[in-house]
Every structure is written in C-alpha cells, then in structure tokens.
Short mmCIF file of C-alpha atoms and ligand atoms in Angstrom, two decimals:
data_model
loop_
_atom_site.label_atom_id
_atom_site.label_comp_id
_atom_site.label_asym_id
_atom_site.label_seq_id
_atom_site.Cartn_x
_atom_site.Cartn_y
_atom_site.Cartn_z
CA MET A 19 -0.02 0.00 -0.01
CA LEU A 20 2.73 2.40 1.05
CA ALA A 21 4.84 1.20 -1.85
CA ARG A 22 2.00 2.04 -4.27
CA GLN A 23 1.74 5.55 -2.83
CA PHE A 24 5.42 6.03 -3.51
CA ASP A 25 4.99 4.72 -7.07
CA GLU A 26 2.41 7.38 -7.74
CA MET A 27 4.57 10.27 -6.61
CA GLU A 28 5.47 12.74 -9.33
CA ASP A 29 8.87 13.72 -8.00
CA GLU A 30 11.39 11.14 -9.22
CA TYR A 31 13.63 11.54 -6.18
CA LEU A 32 10.76 10.92 -3.74
CA ARG A 33 9.50 8.04 -5.89
CA GLU A 34 12.86 6.33 -5.63
CA ARG A 35 12.78 6.61 -1.81
CA LYS A 36 10.36 3.62 -2.01
CA ALA A 37 13.50 1.47 -1.91
CA ASP A 38 14.47 3.02 1.46
CA ILE A 39 11.05 2.21 2.93
CA GLU A 40 11.26 -1.33 1.58
CA GLN A 41 14.68 -1.80 3.12
CA VAL A 42 13.48 -0.50 6.46
CA ALA A 43 10.48 -2.87 6.33
CA GLU A 44 12.76 -5.76 5.52
CA ARG A 45 15.02 -4.91 8.44
CA ILE A 46 12.12 -4.61 10.82
CA LEU A 47 10.78 -7.96 9.72
CA ARG A 48 14.21 -9.47 10.15
CA ALA A 49 14.59 -7.97 13.63
CA LEU A 50 11.09 -9.22 14.61
CA ALA A 51 11.97 -12.66 13.38
CA LYS A 52 15.31 -12.35 15.24
CA GLN A 53 17.14 -13.69 12.17
CA GLU A 54 20.84 -13.19 12.08
CA SER A 55 20.88 -12.45 8.40
CA LEU A 56 18.50 -11.25 5.72
CA LEU A 57 19.61 -14.00 3.41
CA PRO A 58 19.50 -17.75 3.90
CA GLN A 59 22.92 -19.22 4.64
CA VAL A 60 24.54 -22.24 3.05
CA SER A 61 23.61 -24.52 5.91
CA HIS A 62 19.96 -23.94 5.20
CA ALA A 63 20.30 -24.70 1.49
CA ARG A 64 18.07 -27.73 1.57
CA ASP A 65 15.14 -25.65 2.87
CA PHE A 66 15.52 -23.36 -0.07
CA GLY A 67 15.52 -25.61 -3.04
CA GLY A 68 17.56 -28.69 -2.45
CA GLU A 69 20.14 -29.41 -5.14
CA ASP A 70 19.09 -26.66 -7.52
CA PRO A 71 21.17 -23.52 -7.42
CA LEU A 72 19.14 -20.50 -6.34
CA VAL A 73 19.07 -17.05 -7.84
CA LEU A 74 17.85 -13.90 -6.08
CA VAL A 75 15.77 -11.52 -8.21
CA ALA A 76 15.01 -8.16 -6.58
CA ASN A 77 14.13 -4.60 -7.43
CA ASP A 78 17.30 -3.43 -5.71
CA ILE A 79 19.88 -4.80 -3.31
CA ALA A 80 21.87 -2.39 -1.16
CA PRO A 81 25.68 -2.91 -1.06
CA ALA A 82 25.29 -3.51 2.71
CA ASP A 83 22.87 -6.36 2.03
CA MET A 84 25.12 -7.70 -0.76
CA LEU A 85 27.73 -8.36 1.89
CA GLN A 86 25.36 -10.93 3.38
CA PHE A 87 25.39 -12.71 0.07
CA LYS A 88 28.86 -13.94 0.95
CA GLY A 89 28.23 -17.47 2.16
CA SER A 90 24.53 -17.48 1.31
CA VAL A 91 22.78 -20.11 -0.84
CA PHE A 92 22.39 -17.81 -3.85
CA THR A 93 24.56 -18.52 -6.83
CA GLY A 94 23.55 -15.44 -8.80
CA PHE A 95 21.39 -12.40 -8.69
CA VAL A 96 19.46 -10.01 -10.83
CA THR A 97 18.22 -6.52 -9.97
CA ASP A 98 15.96 -4.10 -11.80
CA VAL A 99 18.05 -1.08 -10.93
CA GLY A 100 21.74 -0.27 -10.70
CA GLY A 101 24.70 0.28 -12.99
CA ARG A 102 27.78 -1.83 -13.87
CA THR A 103 29.94 0.08 -11.41
CA SER A 104 27.37 0.50 -8.64
CA HIS A 105 28.74 -0.91 -5.40
CA THR A 106 26.13 -3.66 -5.51
CA ALA A 107 27.61 -4.87 -8.79
CA ILE A 108 31.14 -4.41 -7.44
CA VAL A 109 30.49 -6.64 -4.45
CA ALA A 110 28.88 -9.26 -6.71
CA ARG A 111 31.99 -9.20 -8.92
CA SER A 112 34.20 -9.62 -5.88
CA MET A 113 32.21 -12.69 -4.98
CA ASP A 114 32.75 -14.03 -8.46
CA ILE A 115 29.10 -14.95 -9.05
CA PRO A 116 26.99 -14.27 -12.15
CA ALA A 117 24.94 -11.11 -11.76
CA VAL A 118 22.94 -8.71 -13.95
CA VAL A 119 22.08 -5.29 -12.53
CA GLY A 120 19.74 -2.78 -14.13
CA ALA A 121 17.54 -5.46 -15.75
CA ARG A 122 14.59 -3.07 -15.28
CA GLU A 123 11.55 -5.42 -15.35
CA ALA A 124 13.14 -8.54 -13.97
CA SER A 125 11.48 -8.64 -10.59
CA ARG A 126 8.08 -8.18 -12.26
CA LEU A 127 8.63 -10.74 -15.00
CA VAL A 128 10.38 -13.50 -13.09
CA ARG A 129 8.18 -15.81 -10.94
CA GLN A 130 9.04 -18.11 -8.10
CA ASP A 131 10.36 -21.45 -9.44
CA ASP A 132 11.16 -20.06 -12.91
CA TRP A 133 14.41 -21.35 -14.38
CA LEU A 134 16.87 -18.58 -15.21
CA ILE A 135 20.08 -18.16 -17.17
CA ILE A 136 22.17 -15.24 -15.98
CA ASP A 137 24.83 -14.17 -18.47
CA GLY A 138 26.84 -11.67 -16.41
CA ASP A 139 29.22 -11.05 -19.33
CA THR A 140 26.65 -9.63 -21.63
CA GLY A 141 23.99 -8.55 -19.10
CA VAL A 142 21.41 -10.97 -20.46
CA VAL A 143 18.79 -12.79 -18.34
CA VAL A 144 16.83 -15.66 -20.01
CA ILE A 145 13.65 -16.76 -18.29
CA ASN A 146 12.63 -20.43 -18.68
CA PRO A 147 15.03 -21.14 -21.58
CA THR A 148 14.19 -23.70 -24.24
CA PRO A 149 16.33 -26.92 -24.14
CA ILE A 150 18.39 -25.66 -27.12
CA VAL A 151 19.17 -22.36 -25.46
CA LEU A 152 19.93 -24.12 -22.19
CA GLU A 153 22.32 -26.51 -23.93
CA GLU A 154 24.06 -23.61 -25.69
CA TYR A 155 24.62 -21.84 -22.35
CA ARG A 156 25.77 -25.06 -20.67
CA PHE A 157 28.34 -25.42 -23.40
CA ARG A 158 29.49 -21.81 -22.88
CA GLN A 159 29.64 -22.39 -19.13
CA ARG A 160 31.87 -25.48 -19.62
CA GLN A 161 34.13 -23.51 -21.94
CA SER A 162 34.46 -20.67 -19.55
CA GLU A 163 35.27 -23.07 -16.66
CA LEU A 164 37.98 -24.64 -18.81
CA GLU A 165 39.36 -21.21 -19.63
CA ARG A 166 39.40 -20.25 -15.96
CA ALA A 167 41.20 -23.46 -15.02
CA LYS A 168 43.86 -22.63 -17.62
CA LEU A 169 44.17 -19.07 -16.43
CA HIS A 170 44.46 -20.26 -12.82
CA ARG A 171 47.79 -21.82 -13.73
CA LEU A 172 49.22 -18.36 -14.30
CA ARG A 173 48.61 -17.23 -10.71
CA HIS A 174 52.17 -17.65 -9.46
CA MET A 175 53.87 -16.55 -12.68
CA PRO A 176 55.56 -13.14 -12.54
CA SER A 177 53.61 -10.47 -14.28
CA VAL A 178 56.06 -9.18 -16.90
CA THR A 179 55.49 -7.96 -20.45
CA LEU A 180 57.26 -9.33 -23.56
CA ASP A 181 59.60 -6.34 -23.40
CA GLY A 182 60.47 -7.00 -19.76
CA GLN A 183 58.29 -4.43 -17.97
CA ALA A 184 57.11 -5.66 -14.54
CA ILE A 185 53.42 -4.92 -14.04
CA GLU A 186 52.12 -4.88 -10.51
CA LEU A 187 48.77 -6.68 -10.11
CA LEU A 188 47.05 -5.86 -6.83
CA ALA A 189 43.73 -6.88 -5.29
CA ASN A 190 40.63 -4.89 -4.27
CA ILE A 191 39.00 -6.24 -1.12
CA GLU A 192 35.94 -5.34 0.97
CA LEU A 193 36.56 -7.32 4.17
CA PRO A 194 39.71 -8.76 5.82
CA GLY A 195 38.51 -12.28 4.98
CA ASP A 196 38.94 -11.44 1.24
CA ALA A 197 42.73 -11.12 1.70
CA ALA A 198 43.19 -14.89 1.60
CA ASN A 199 41.57 -14.97 -1.87
CA ALA A 200 43.77 -12.13 -2.99
CA LEU A 201 46.85 -14.08 -2.00
CA LYS A 202 45.58 -17.30 -3.66
CA ALA A 203 44.87 -15.40 -6.86
CA GLY A 204 48.52 -14.25 -7.01
CA ALA A 205 48.02 -10.60 -6.01
CA VAL A 206 51.26 -8.91 -4.91
CA GLY A 207 49.43 -6.72 -2.44
CA VAL A 208 46.06 -5.08 -1.75
CA GLY A 209 45.65 -1.92 -3.82
CA LEU A 210 42.26 -1.01 -2.36
CA PHE A 211 40.67 -2.15 0.91
CA ARG A 212 37.21 -0.51 0.86
CA SER A 213 37.07 -0.01 4.62
CA GLU A 214 33.53 1.36 4.63
CA PHE A 215 32.21 -2.21 4.37
CA LEU A 216 33.33 -2.71 7.97
CA PHE A 217 30.87 -0.04 8.92
CA MET A 218 27.81 -1.58 7.28
CA ASN A 219 25.14 -3.86 8.76
CA ARG A 220 26.05 -2.63 12.20
CA ASP A 221 22.61 -1.79 13.55
CA GLY A 222 23.79 1.47 14.93
CA GLN A 223 26.99 0.16 16.55
CA LEU A 224 29.93 1.31 14.49
CA PRO A 225 33.23 -0.50 14.95
CA ASP A 226 35.41 1.24 17.55
CA GLU A 227 39.16 1.82 17.17
CA ASP A 228 40.11 -1.57 18.57
CA GLU A 229 37.71 -3.47 16.34
CA GLN A 230 38.93 -1.59 13.31
CA PHE A 231 42.53 -2.19 14.26
CA GLU A 232 41.84 -5.94 14.54
CA ALA A 233 40.24 -5.93 11.08
CA TYR A 234 43.10 -4.04 9.47
CA ARG A 235 45.65 -6.20 11.26
CA ALA A 236 43.87 -9.34 10.08
CA ALA A 237 44.13 -8.17 6.46
CA VAL A 238 47.75 -7.13 6.88
CA GLU A 239 48.77 -10.42 8.46
CA ALA A 240 46.86 -12.43 5.85
CA MET A 241 48.92 -10.67 3.12
CA ARG A 242 52.18 -11.92 4.76
CA GLY A 243 54.35 -8.86 4.31
CA LEU A 244 52.80 -7.68 1.02
CA PRO A 245 51.48 -4.10 1.09
CA VAL A 246 47.88 -3.43 2.08
CA THR A 247 46.37 -0.11 0.96
CA ILE A 248 43.57 0.82 3.31
CA ARG A 249 41.17 3.40 1.99
CA THR A 250 39.64 5.59 4.63
CA ILE A 251 35.84 5.31 4.92
CA ASP A 252 34.06 6.16 1.66
CA ILE A 253 30.57 6.41 2.97
CA GLY A 254 27.70 8.23 1.19
CA ALA A 255 26.22 8.08 -2.33
CA ASP A 256 25.13 4.44 -2.87
CA LYS A 257 26.75 3.31 0.41
CA PRO A 258 24.78 4.99 3.20
CA LEU A 259 25.51 4.09 6.79
CA ASP A 260 22.71 2.53 8.82
CA ARG A 261 20.13 5.12 9.70
CA MET A 262 20.82 4.54 13.39
CA ALA A 263 24.56 4.83 13.01
CA VAL A 264 24.75 8.50 12.26
CA HIS A 265 23.61 10.98 14.79
CA GLU A 266 22.63 13.65 12.34
CA LEU A 267 20.09 12.81 9.70
CA ARG A 268 21.42 15.56 7.47
CA HIS A 269 23.85 12.95 6.10
CA GLU A 270 20.99 10.97 4.64
CA HIS A 271 18.86 13.69 3.25
CA ALA A 272 21.26 14.98 0.67
CA LEU A 273 19.35 15.82 -2.48
CA ASN A 274 22.09 14.52 -4.66
CA PRO A 275 24.10 12.04 -2.61
CA ALA A 276 26.81 11.39 -5.25
CA LEU A 277 27.63 15.12 -5.09
CA GLY A 278 27.04 15.38 -1.35
CA LEU A 279 28.76 14.57 1.87
CA ARG A 280 30.67 11.42 0.93
CA ALA A 281 34.18 9.97 1.26
CA ILE A 282 36.77 12.40 2.64
CA ARG A 283 34.12 15.12 2.92
CA TRP A 284 32.21 12.90 5.33
CA SER A 285 35.36 11.96 7.26
CA LEU A 286 36.35 15.60 7.71
CA SER A 287 32.87 16.39 8.96
CA GLU A 288 33.29 13.67 11.65
CA PRO A 289 36.80 14.53 12.87
CA ALA A 290 36.75 12.30 15.94
CA MET A 291 35.67 9.26 13.90
CA PHE A 292 38.21 10.07 11.23
CA ARG A 293 41.10 10.27 13.72
CA GLN A 294 39.88 7.02 15.28
CA GLN A 295 40.10 5.29 11.91
CA LEU A 296 43.50 6.78 11.21
CA ARG A 297 44.79 5.60 14.56
CA ALA A 298 43.49 2.10 13.89
CA ILE A 299 45.20 2.06 10.45
CA LEU A 300 48.47 3.39 11.88
CA ARG A 301 48.43 0.76 14.61
CA ALA A 302 48.02 -1.96 11.97
CA SER A 303 51.25 -0.66 10.33
CA ALA A 304 53.18 -2.21 13.22
CA HIS A 305 52.14 -5.61 11.83
CA GLY A 306 53.06 -5.27 8.16
CA LYS A 307 53.27 -2.89 5.23
CA VAL A 308 50.32 -0.47 5.30
CA LYS A 309 49.45 2.42 3.01
CA VAL A 310 46.57 4.87 3.55
CA LEU A 311 44.43 6.00 0.65
CA ILE A 312 42.16 9.05 0.79
CA PRO A 313 38.99 8.92 -1.39
CA MET A 314 37.56 11.81 -3.45
CA VAL A 315 40.02 14.58 -2.49
CA ALA A 316 39.69 17.65 -4.70
CA HIS A 317 40.46 20.75 -2.59
CA ARG A 318 43.69 22.05 -1.10
CA SER A 319 41.84 22.59 2.19
CA GLU A 320 40.85 18.89 2.23
CA ILE A 321 44.46 17.81 1.60
CA LEU A 322 45.77 20.00 4.42
CA ALA A 323 43.01 19.01 6.87
CA THR A 324 43.59 15.30 6.07
CA LEU A 325 47.34 15.49 6.57
CA GLU A 326 46.74 17.44 9.82
CA ALA A 327 44.29 14.80 11.07
CA LEU A 328 46.87 12.13 10.27
CA GLU A 329 49.57 14.00 12.13
CA ARG A 330 47.29 14.38 15.15
CA ALA A 331 46.48 10.69 15.10
CA ARG A 332 50.20 9.93 15.03
CA GLN A 333 50.85 12.28 17.93
CA GLN A 334 48.03 10.70 19.97
CA LEU A 335 49.62 7.29 19.45
CA ARG A 336 53.07 8.60 20.35
CA ASP A 337 51.69 10.18 23.52
CA ALA A 338 50.03 6.87 24.45
CA GLY A 339 53.25 4.95 23.68
CA VAL A 340 51.54 2.88 20.97
CA ALA A 341 53.73 1.45 18.18
CA PHE A 342 53.25 2.23 14.53
CA ASN A 343 55.43 2.45 11.43
CA ARG A 344 55.77 4.89 8.60
CA VAL A 345 52.84 4.68 6.19
CA GLU A 346 52.71 6.09 2.70
CA VAL A 347 49.71 8.31 2.11
CA GLY A 348 47.96 8.39 -1.25
CA ALA A 349 45.08 10.20 -2.89
CA MET A 350 42.41 8.71 -5.09
CA ILE A 351 41.92 10.59 -8.31
CA GLU A 352 38.19 10.41 -8.72
CA VAL A 353 37.10 13.97 -9.36
CA PRO A 354 38.14 15.79 -12.54
CA ALA A 355 39.26 18.71 -10.39
CA ALA A 356 41.87 16.48 -8.76
CA ALA A 357 43.10 15.21 -12.13
CA LEU A 358 43.33 18.72 -13.49
CA THR A 359 45.34 19.98 -10.48
CA LEU A 360 47.50 16.88 -10.09
CA PRO A 361 50.72 18.75 -9.30
CA LEU A 362 49.10 19.98 -6.10
CA LEU A 363 48.25 16.43 -5.04
CA LEU A 364 51.58 15.07 -6.08
CA LYS A 365 53.24 17.68 -3.87
CA HIS A 366 51.43 16.47 -0.76
CA PHE A 367 50.89 12.74 -1.36
CA ASP A 368 53.28 9.78 -1.75
CA PHE A 369 51.20 8.08 -4.45
CA VAL A 370 47.95 8.32 -6.38
CA SER A 371 45.37 5.75 -7.36
CA ILE A 372 42.89 6.48 -10.15
CA GLY A 373 39.35 5.57 -9.15
CA THR A 374 37.94 5.30 -12.67
CA ASN A 375 34.43 4.38 -11.45
CA ASP A 376 33.97 7.78 -9.93
CA LEU A 377 36.23 9.62 -12.33
CA ILE A 378 33.92 8.53 -15.20
CA GLN A 379 30.83 9.35 -13.16
CA TYR A 380 31.97 12.89 -12.35
CA THR A 381 33.58 13.64 -15.72
CA LEU A 382 30.49 12.65 -17.67
CA ALA A 383 27.91 13.67 -15.02
CA ILE A 384 26.43 10.15 -15.16
CA ASP A 385 25.22 8.55 -11.94
CA ARG A 386 27.06 5.24 -11.97
CA ALA A 387 24.17 3.52 -10.10
CA ASP A 388 21.42 4.73 -12.42
CA GLU A 389 20.53 2.26 -15.15
CA ALA A 390 18.54 4.91 -17.00
CA VAL A 391 21.80 6.58 -18.07
CA ALA A 392 23.99 3.49 -18.00
CA HIS A 393 24.39 3.62 -21.82
CA LEU A 394 26.18 6.99 -21.40
CA TYR A 395 28.57 5.72 -18.75
CA ASP A 396 31.43 5.41 -21.16
CA PRO A 397 35.05 4.70 -20.11
CA TRP A 398 36.04 5.22 -23.76
CA HIS A 399 34.91 8.83 -23.80
CA PRO A 400 37.91 10.93 -24.96
CA ALA A 401 37.58 13.23 -21.93
CA VAL A 402 37.87 10.25 -19.56
CA LEU A 403 40.84 8.66 -21.40
CA GLY A 404 42.52 12.10 -21.68
CA LEU A 405 42.30 12.60 -17.86
CA ILE A 406 43.52 9.10 -17.08
CA SER A 407 46.44 9.43 -19.46
CA ALA A 408 47.39 12.90 -18.12
CA VAL A 409 47.38 11.63 -14.53
CA ILE A 410 49.57 8.60 -15.40
CA ASN A 411 52.03 10.82 -17.30
CA ALA A 412 52.25 13.48 -14.58
CA ALA A 413 52.71 10.90 -11.81
CA ASN A 414 55.33 8.98 -13.77
CA ALA A 415 57.20 12.22 -14.59
CA ALA A 416 57.17 13.15 -10.87
CA GLY A 417 58.42 9.67 -9.90
CA LYS A 418 55.31 8.99 -7.84
CA HIS A 419 53.56 5.62 -7.84
CA VAL A 420 50.33 5.57 -9.81
CA SER A 421 47.79 2.80 -10.18
CA VAL A 422 44.23 2.31 -11.37
CA CYS A 423 41.86 0.70 -8.90
CA GLY A 424 38.47 1.25 -10.57
CA GLU A 425 36.67 -1.47 -12.53
CA MET A 426 38.68 -0.57 -15.70
CA ALA A 427 41.71 -2.16 -14.07
CA GLY A 428 40.15 -5.63 -14.08
CA ASP A 429 38.53 -5.31 -17.50
CA ILE A 430 40.77 -7.06 -20.03
CA GLY A 431 39.35 -4.81 -22.74
CA PHE A 432 41.47 -1.99 -21.22
CA THR A 433 44.63 -3.77 -20.11
CA GLU A 434 46.70 -3.01 -23.23
CA LEU A 435 45.48 0.54 -23.53
CA LEU A 436 46.36 1.31 -19.88
CA LEU A 437 49.79 -0.29 -20.32
CA GLY A 438 50.21 1.81 -23.49
CA MET A 439 49.40 4.91 -21.47
CA GLY A 440 52.36 4.08 -19.20
CA LEU A 441 50.48 2.44 -16.30
CA ARG A 442 52.49 -0.23 -14.47
CA SER A 443 50.14 -1.00 -11.49
CA LEU A 444 46.54 -2.21 -11.54
CA SER A 445 44.24 -3.15 -8.67
CA MET A 446 41.20 -5.41 -9.28
CA HIS A 447 39.00 -8.15 -7.91
CA PRO A 448 41.14 -11.20 -7.17
CA SER A 449 39.18 -13.30 -9.68
CA GLN A 450 40.24 -10.97 -12.51
CA ILE A 451 43.97 -11.12 -11.86
CA SER A 452 44.83 -14.20 -13.97
CA ALA A 453 43.02 -12.96 -17.06
CA VAL A 454 44.66 -9.55 -16.82
CA LYS A 455 48.04 -11.26 -16.28
CA GLN A 456 47.54 -13.28 -19.44
CA ARG A 457 47.16 -9.95 -21.35
CA VAL A 458 50.21 -8.56 -19.65
CA LEU A 459 52.35 -11.57 -20.64
CA ARG A 460 51.39 -11.06 -24.30
CA SER A 461 52.00 -7.33 -24.32
CA ASP A 462 54.78 -5.20 -25.72
CA THR A 463 54.62 -1.82 -24.03
CA THR A 464 56.69 -0.01 -26.69
CA ARG A 465 54.23 -1.02 -29.39
CA LEU A 466 51.26 -0.30 -27.11
CA ALA A 467 52.56 3.21 -26.26
CA LYS A 468 52.41 4.14 -29.98
CA LEU A 469 48.92 2.71 -30.36
CA ALA A 470 47.69 4.47 -27.22
CA GLN A 471 49.02 7.83 -28.37
CA ALA A 472 47.19 7.52 -31.70
CA VAL A 473 43.97 6.44 -30.03
CA LEU A 474 44.03 9.34 -27.57
CA LEU A 475 43.98 11.78 -30.46
CA HIS A 476 41.04 10.13 -32.12
CA GLU A 477 37.44 11.39 -31.77
CA ASP A 478 36.19 7.80 -31.42
CA PRO A 479 38.86 6.08 -29.29
CA ALA A 480 36.92 2.81 -28.93
CA GLN A 481 36.64 2.38 -32.71
CA ALA A 482 40.20 3.51 -33.26
CA TRP A 483 41.55 1.02 -30.70
CA LEU A 484 39.57 -1.85 -32.25
CA SER A 485 40.84 -1.05 -35.75
CA ALA A 486 44.43 -0.70 -34.50
CA GLN A 487 44.19 -4.09 -32.76
CA GLU A 488 42.75 -5.71 -35.90
CA ARG A 489 45.53 -4.27 -38.12
CA SER A 490 48.10 -5.43 -35.62
CA ALA A 491 46.60 -8.96 -35.50
CA GLN A 492 46.60 -9.15 -39.33
CA ARG A 493 50.29 -8.11 -39.48
CA THR A 494 51.14 -10.81 -36.90
CA THR A 495 49.27 -13.48 -38.91
CA SER A 496 50.82 -12.55 -42.27
CA ALA A 497 54.34 -12.25 -40.77
C1 LIG B 14 36.43 4.16 -7.98
O1 LIG B 14 35.70 5.13 -7.82
O2 LIG B 14 36.93 3.84 -9.08
C2 LIG B 14 36.81 3.34 -6.82
C3 LIG B 14 37.72 2.38 -6.91
O3 LIG B 14 36.12 3.54 -5.64
P1 LIG B 14 34.63 3.03 -5.41
O4 LIG B 14 34.26 2.17 -6.58
O5 LIG B 14 34.62 2.33 -4.13
O6 LIG B 14 33.87 4.34 -5.39
MG1 LIG B 15 35.26 5.80 -5.81
#
C-alpha cells in the first residue's frame, strides 16, 4: 500500500525513496523474526531448493545487504536497478558470481520457481530457456570453466610484459577475509581495501578503534608482508551508513548524494571518527606494510586537513606509547578537479590511485548507479581517457607511484590501452587477476605506447583502438 503511494509520486527523487522504505520494512521484519541475516545461509540450502542452485531476483539490493550474500545459498542475482559500477555490482564481482544489474523489469517478469540463465558477461537474463538455449549456455559455461582453469595456472607466474616491464597486479578487497583470496589469486598486495564495508550492517553500533585495528591487522597479516592499501571510509552516495549509526540525519537527506557529503568530505565532517580510523590504520602498520588512501580529494583545504588529522592521530599514538610504522599516504583521483590539479596532489601525497568508477561518473555527469543513463557511462569517452592518461604521465614524470583501482583495471578490454598509457600498476578483484596477467604476458609496451598515443587523439577512441588491434593482428598473422 505504502509502496504504491510512492510509485504514484510525481517527484522522481521521492518516488525512488520507496527502496528506502522497503529496506526499512525488511530490516524490521528481520529484527522481529530475530534472524541473524536477511539472506538464507549455506547450511539452510536444503530448505531453499535442495540441489538446484538459487538465484535472487530483486528490485534493488543495497551494497550492505550484498555483503550478506557472501556465504549465502544464492549462486547469482538479478536486480531491476543499478549500473555496472554500482557498489552492489562491485560486491557481486568480488564474490565471483553471475549477476545482472539494471535489468529493469526482472522482478516483475520472473516468478518463483522459474528457471533462469544469468549471463553476467553480456548482461542478459533468459527466463525459462528452451532446451536448445539451455544446452548452448551449458556449453559456454563449460568453456568458460575450462578457460578459468587454464588461467588459474598463471597465478604464481611473474607479471612481466614481452619487453620485460614488470606490471604490479594488486587486489581490491571489501573485508579482511577477502585477503586470503587475493593471495591465492597471485596478487602482490592489496591496492584497495574498501574499509567502509566494515561499517555496514552494524545496527547502529559502528566498529570502535580496537575493532577496526583488529580488522586491518587481520588483512595485513593475511597478506604476509605484502602491502595493504587501506582506503579511509568512503561512505555516502550508494553506500549509506545505517540510519541509526549517524547521529545527524542531514547525512541521509542529501538531495544529490553522489555530489554530497561522501568519502573524505564525510570523514572531515566527523573529525573524531576520522582520527579514530586513522589511529586504527596506523596501529596496523606495526604488523606489516600499510598504506593509507584518501577517497575523493579535490580541494587544497581537504588535503591539508587530512594530513593534519593524520599528524594528530600519530601524535596521539606517540603520547600513548603505541607502536606504529611509517605509512605512505595516497590520494584517489576520482574527481576531474583532482586530475586537473594533479601537481598539487603530487606535492602532498606519496602516491595516487585512479578511481575510474567515480572519475567517469563525475567527468560525464552520469550517476554510476542509475541504469537509466547506463548507456552513457562510457570509459572510452575521450575526456575520460585524456584525464587518465594525463594523470599517469604526470605521476610517472614526478616519480610517484600511480595505479588504477576502478573497474577498468580488471577489464581485459582496457589492459593493453592502460599499459600503452604508461600504467604499471593495476588493482582489481582477485578473480580478474589471472586474465589480466595473461594480457600482460602477451604485451609489448613500446608497441602499445604508440597505439595508445594515436587512439588518444582520435574522436572515437573505442573504434580507433579496435581497428588498430585488428591491423596489428593481421600483421602478426601474415608475418
Ligand atoms: C572508484 O571510484 O573507481 C573506486 C575504486 O572507488 P569506489 O568504486 O569504491 O567508489
Ligand atoms: Mg570511488
């Protein structure tokens, strides 16, 4: 009834708030039922469909709820709303399960007990496939399993190009438990630990300094001496904190959350919590190699306030006689303003990491979580490629470490182009590392640099890159 009232609202923003009400209702029901989790866990699999793999089809799934997917009975999911780089999709990718987001009508069209094919590669969902279609997809599934098994063999092979350039392949993780997977997949470190996931599903009780420290330490120890880059909390936009967890509701009523109080802006507005997190991260540095990464910086005032907060956190630990080591401090390049004033950031930070998910969103003014404009969310846009290339060049020229940690890093369609732009470090979901490594092993960076330069000047870089690759393949075949 309430949902219908929301559906009838004229204002699109208010209409979309239906999802918030639905989430609250779900949580209330869960609390009333005193269930630990919103989603059935593996041990209950038999109650939910016996041997058949289960798929969850929903209008929307919040990133916080996606976390509960880990270890649940579902082997795939489909949502009506969301974009490829929404955090819901990102968590699904990190779990390495088939998912299609932004399928618009799926929750209306799919019925309980329907059979579904989820083709996460192409974003296709087939409801009750015919035997021929089912057989075709079973064949593709077998092929892709074989391919993955082959790729898996590359996991301990050094990641070096044909012309001898070492390429660093790092992992993106959401929770400390993911570090083991990163190591198994052959990652040489964690390039992005999205620490905000520790703050979700907390029913109003955010993790204190000790709990955070234990989580960071667990990740650091699991990586056995390899570097772990911990990003300070990037809350806001499509990753709201629990309603109860923030004291001031102003955080949740932003008219345009992607442009509102998120990431470092949020941290600087909660200085005590920010320092608490920084102390926890610094304390973890006594147990391994830790780097700190600051999301969404764009202003000089933010840089100075961040570095000051870090210095205060260090001083507090010194005063208390608590051990910590030197940590490198890096900035995410996610806002065009940061890319365009890179020398300022390079002056203050030890390294930079390009967050292409947000850089694309903010360069093109496309909400990354909105499927209505998903077709315009284009990593190949010349403005996006121009900014990425300029950041890589400037960082390399200044001798500062630069990597890409957005979804482009794990997309093999971009590996060669990024190498051609001069990138030597990429951070991605562990499950993507072997496929990217295979591309690296076949690459010649000198040749790719020439191709990349030509493509960057082109008005249709995607087409130009495709043609250049085809010409290059023909030359190799005829040689
Ligand atoms: C990005 O924006 O590219 C990024 C890696 O951060 P997130 O996806 O968590 O916003
Ligand atoms: Mg981001």
